[in-house]
Coordinates of C-alpha atoms and ligand atoms in Angstrom, one line a residue:
M133 CA -20.3 8.9 16.2
S134 CA -18.4 11.4 14.1
S135 CA -18.4 10.9 10.3
V136 CA -14.6 10.6 10.6
M137 CA -14.9 7.6 13.0
E138 CA -17.6 6.1 10.8
T139 CA -15.2 6.3 7.8
L140 CA -12.3 4.8 9.8
L141 CA -14.5 1.9 11.1
S142 CA -16.0 1.1 7.7
R143 CA -12.9 1.0 5.6
Q144 CA -12.2 -2.3 3.9
S145 CA -10.0 -3.4 1.1
V146 CA -11.5 -4.3 -2.3
K147 CA -9.2 -6.0 -4.7
F148 CA -11.3 -5.9 -7.9
V149 CA -12.0 -2.3 -8.8
Q150 CA -12.7 -0.4 -12.0
S151 CA -13.2 3.1 -13.3
P152 CA -14.0 5.7 -12.1
G153 CA -10.8 6.0 -10.2
P154 CA -10.0 9.2 -8.3
S155 CA -10.3 12.5 -10.3
D156 CA -7.2 14.6 -10.4
A157 CA -8.5 16.7 -7.4
Q158 CA -9.3 13.5 -5.4
L159 CA -5.9 12.1 -6.2
D160 CA -4.3 15.2 -4.9
L161 CA -6.2 14.8 -1.7
I162 CA -5.2 11.2 -1.4
L163 CA -1.6 12.1 -1.9
Q164 CA -1.9 15.0 0.6
A165 CA -3.2 12.5 3.1
A166 CA 0.0 10.5 2.6
M167 CA 2.1 13.5 3.6
R168 CA 0.3 13.5 7.0
A169 CA 2.0 10.2 8.0
P170 CA 4.2 10.4 11.1
D171 CA 7.8 10.8 10.0
H172 CA 10.6 10.5 12.5
G173 CA 13.3 13.0 11.8
A174 CA 11.3 14.6 8.9
V175 CA 13.0 12.2 6.5
H176 CA 10.2 12.5 4.0
P177 CA 10.8 8.9 2.9
W178 CA 7.7 8.5 0.7
R179 CA 8.3 7.9 -3.0
F180 CA 5.3 7.2 -5.3
A181 CA 4.8 6.7 -9.0
L182 CA 1.4 6.7 -10.6
A183 CA 0.4 4.1 -13.2
Q184 CA -2.9 4.8 -14.9
G185 CA -5.0 3.4 -17.8
A186 CA -3.2 1.0 -20.1
D187 CA 0.0 1.3 -18.0
V188 CA -1.7 -0.6 -15.2
P189 CA -2.0 -4.0 -16.8
A190 CA 1.5 -3.5 -18.3
L191 CA 2.8 -3.7 -14.7
V192 CA 2.3 -7.5 -15.0
D193 CA 4.6 -7.6 -18.1
V194 CA 7.3 -5.8 -16.2
A195 CA 7.1 -8.3 -13.3
V196 CA 7.2 -11.3 -15.7
R197 CA 10.2 -9.9 -17.4
I198 CA 12.2 -9.1 -14.3
A199 CA 11.3 -12.5 -12.7
Q200 CA 12.5 -14.2 -15.9
A201 CA 15.7 -12.2 -16.0
E202 CA 16.4 -13.1 -12.4
G203 CA 15.9 -16.8 -13.0
K204 CA 12.8 -16.9 -10.8
P205 CA 9.9 -17.1 -13.3
L206 CA 6.5 -16.3 -11.8
P207 CA 4.2 -19.3 -11.8
E208 CA 1.6 -19.1 -14.5
H209 CA -1.4 -19.1 -12.1
K210 CA 0.1 -16.1 -10.3
V211 CA 0.6 -14.2 -13.6
A212 CA -3.0 -15.1 -14.6
N213 CA -4.3 -13.9 -11.2
A214 CA -2.3 -10.6 -11.5
R215 CA -3.7 -10.0 -15.0
K216 CA -7.2 -10.7 -13.8
W217 CA -6.6 -8.3 -10.9
L218 CA -5.2 -5.4 -12.9
A219 CA -7.4 -5.8 -16.0
R220 CA -9.8 -2.9 -15.0
V221 CA -7.9 -1.1 -12.2
P222 CA -7.8 2.6 -13.1
L223 CA -4.9 3.7 -10.9
V224 CA -2.0 1.9 -9.2
I225 CA 0.3 3.9 -6.9
L226 CA 3.7 2.3 -6.9
L227 CA 5.1 2.5 -3.4
A228 CA 8.7 3.0 -2.4
C229 CA 10.8 4.2 0.5
R230 CA 13.8 6.4 0.5
P231 CA 15.4 6.0 4.0
D232 CA 17.3 8.7 5.8
P233 CA 20.4 9.4 3.6
N234 CA 22.3 10.4 6.8
G235 CA 21.5 7.2 8.6
R236 CA 20.2 8.9 11.7
I237 CA 16.8 7.4 11.4
R238 CA 16.6 3.6 11.2
V239 CA 15.6 2.2 7.8
E240 CA 12.8 0.3 9.5
E241 CA 11.3 3.6 10.7
S242 CA 11.2 5.1 7.2
R243 CA 9.5 2.0 6.0
L244 CA 6.9 2.3 8.8
S245 CA 6.3 5.9 7.7
V246 CA 5.6 4.8 4.2
A247 CA 3.3 2.1 5.6
A248 CA 1.5 4.8 7.6
A249 CA 1.2 6.9 4.4
V250 CA -0.4 4.0 2.6
M251 CA -2.9 3.6 5.4
N252 CA -3.7 7.3 5.2
M253 CA -4.2 6.9 1.4
L254 CA -6.5 3.9 1.9
N255 CA -8.6 5.9 4.4
A256 CA -8.6 9.0 2.2
A257 CA -9.7 7.0 -0.8
H258 CA -12.5 5.5 1.4
A259 CA -13.5 8.9 2.6
L260 CA -13.9 9.9 -1.1
G261 CA -16.1 7.0 -1.8
L262 CA -13.4 4.9 -3.5
H263 CA -11.8 1.6 -2.5
G264 CA -8.2 0.4 -2.5
F265 CA -6.1 -2.7 -2.2
W266 CA -2.5 -2.9 -1.0
S267 CA -0.4 -5.7 -2.5
T268 CA 3.2 -6.9 -2.2
G269 CA 2.6 -9.5 -4.9
M270 CA 3.7 -9.3 -8.5
G271 CA 7.4 -9.3 -8.1
T272 CA 7.6 -6.7 -5.3
Y273 CA 10.6 -8.5 -3.7
L274 CA 12.5 -9.2 -6.9
D275 CA 15.9 -7.5 -6.8
G276 CA 15.4 -5.5 -10.0
M277 CA 11.7 -4.7 -9.7
G278 CA 12.0 -1.2 -8.2
E279 CA 14.6 -0.1 -10.8
A280 CA 12.5 -1.5 -13.6
L281 CA 9.7 0.7 -12.3
G282 CA 11.9 3.8 -12.3
F283 CA 13.0 3.9 -8.6
D284 CA 16.6 4.6 -7.8
P285 CA 18.3 1.2 -7.2
L286 CA 20.7 2.8 -4.8
D287 CA 18.4 4.4 -2.3
E288 CA 14.7 3.8 -3.1
H289 CA 13.3 0.5 -1.9
F290 CA 10.2 -0.7 -3.8
M291 CA 7.4 -1.7 -1.4
G292 CA 4.5 -2.8 -3.5
Y293 CA 1.3 -1.6 -5.1
L294 CA -1.7 0.4 -4.0
A295 CA -4.7 0.0 -6.4
I296 CA -7.6 2.5 -6.2
G297 CA -10.9 2.6 -7.9
T298 CA -14.6 1.7 -7.7
P299 CA -15.6 -1.8 -6.7
I300 CA -16.7 -4.1 -9.5
D301 CA -19.0 -6.0 -7.1
A302 CA -20.6 -4.4 -4.1
P303 CA -18.4 -5.3 -1.1
H304 CA -19.9 -7.4 1.7
P305 CA -19.2 -5.7 5.1
A306 CA -15.9 -7.1 6.5
Q307 CA -15.9 -9.2 9.7
R308 CA -13.5 -7.5 12.1
P309 CA -12.0 -9.1 15.2
D310 CA -12.9 -7.8 18.7
H311 CA -10.1 -5.4 19.6
R312 CA -10.2 -6.7 23.2
A313 CA -8.5 -9.9 22.2
F314 CA -5.4 -8.0 21.3
V315 CA -5.1 -5.5 24.1
R316 CA -4.1 -5.8 27.8
A317 CA -3.4 -3.4 30.5
W318 CA 0.2 -2.8 31.5
R319 CA 1.1 -1.9 35.1
M320 CA 4.4 -1.2 36.7
D321 CA 3.9 -3.7 39.5
Q322 CA 3.8 -6.5 36.9
A323 CA 6.9 -5.5 35.1
A324 CA 9.4 -8.3 34.6
V325 CA 12.4 -6.3 35.9
Ligands
FMN1420 C1 2.0 -4.8 3.4 C2 0.8 -5.5 2.9 C3 0.9 -6.3 1.8 C4 -0.2 -7.0 1.3 N1 -0.1 -7.8 0.2 C5 -1.1 -8.6 -0.2 C6 -1.0 -9.4 -1.4 O1 0.1 -9.4 -2.0 N2 -2.0 -10.2 -1.7 C7 -3.2 -10.1 -1.0 O2 -4.1 -10.9 -1.3 N3 -3.3 -9.3 0.1 C8 -2.3 -8.6 0.5 N4 -2.5 -7.8 1.6 C9 -3.8 -7.7 2.3 C10 -4.8 -6.8 1.6 O3 -4.2 -5.6 1.3 C11 -6.0 -6.5 2.6 O4 -5.5 -5.9 3.7 C12 -6.6 -7.8 3.0 O5 -7.3 -8.4 1.9 C13 -7.7 -7.6 4.1 O6 -8.6 -6.6 3.8 P1 -8.9 -5.4 4.8 O7 -7.8 -4.4 4.5 O8 -10.3 -5.0 4.5 O9 -8.8 -6.0 6.2 C14 -1.4 -7.0 2.0 C15 -1.5 -6.2 3.2 C16 -0.4 -5.5 3.6 C17 -0.5 -4.6 4.8

């Protein structure tokens, strides 16, 4: 099996990571991998912001404040979990989508392209010996969260967080489902038309 296939088949998310995060050169590679996501209509919908060092745990404070301001305070246990998660994370990539301003390409397709970019970043991080974790917790779906993080409230949709670093505890190999349970053949003579 090629080393590329081995990398793809061994990727797994790791939530609790610490330094070292990616070096500047590694981060460039990870972000270049994001630019290889399929992108219908060449919309280039990917918008990212990088939080590093002390700005990472500060993300929780932003979520707490926005949730409070919107009258939907985050439950204490969720805040505690978020603080525990981000305490040692060296890098969080804030993920957003700017859909086609001309409306030719469906918004959903631009969001799918951002998701594909995130997948590429997870795989790139793994190929570089790092681990990542994609989260839509911590206020992702609050109305004002994207703007609070510096995304344009008019046309940039905040989509969550991608943490990258080095596992604090050695990860156990993940159990994966048998792909055959999710796949079937399709033949024209069975079409329901
Ligand atoms: C869009 C998206 C959002 C996610 N948000 C969360 C989250 O908020 N909290 C969480 O525990 N896992 C979340 N996950 C799942 C983890 O990122 C991860 O995929 C999961 O723990 C399984 O690990 P694996 O990637 O090794 O299969 C999310 C996954 C996706 C695709």
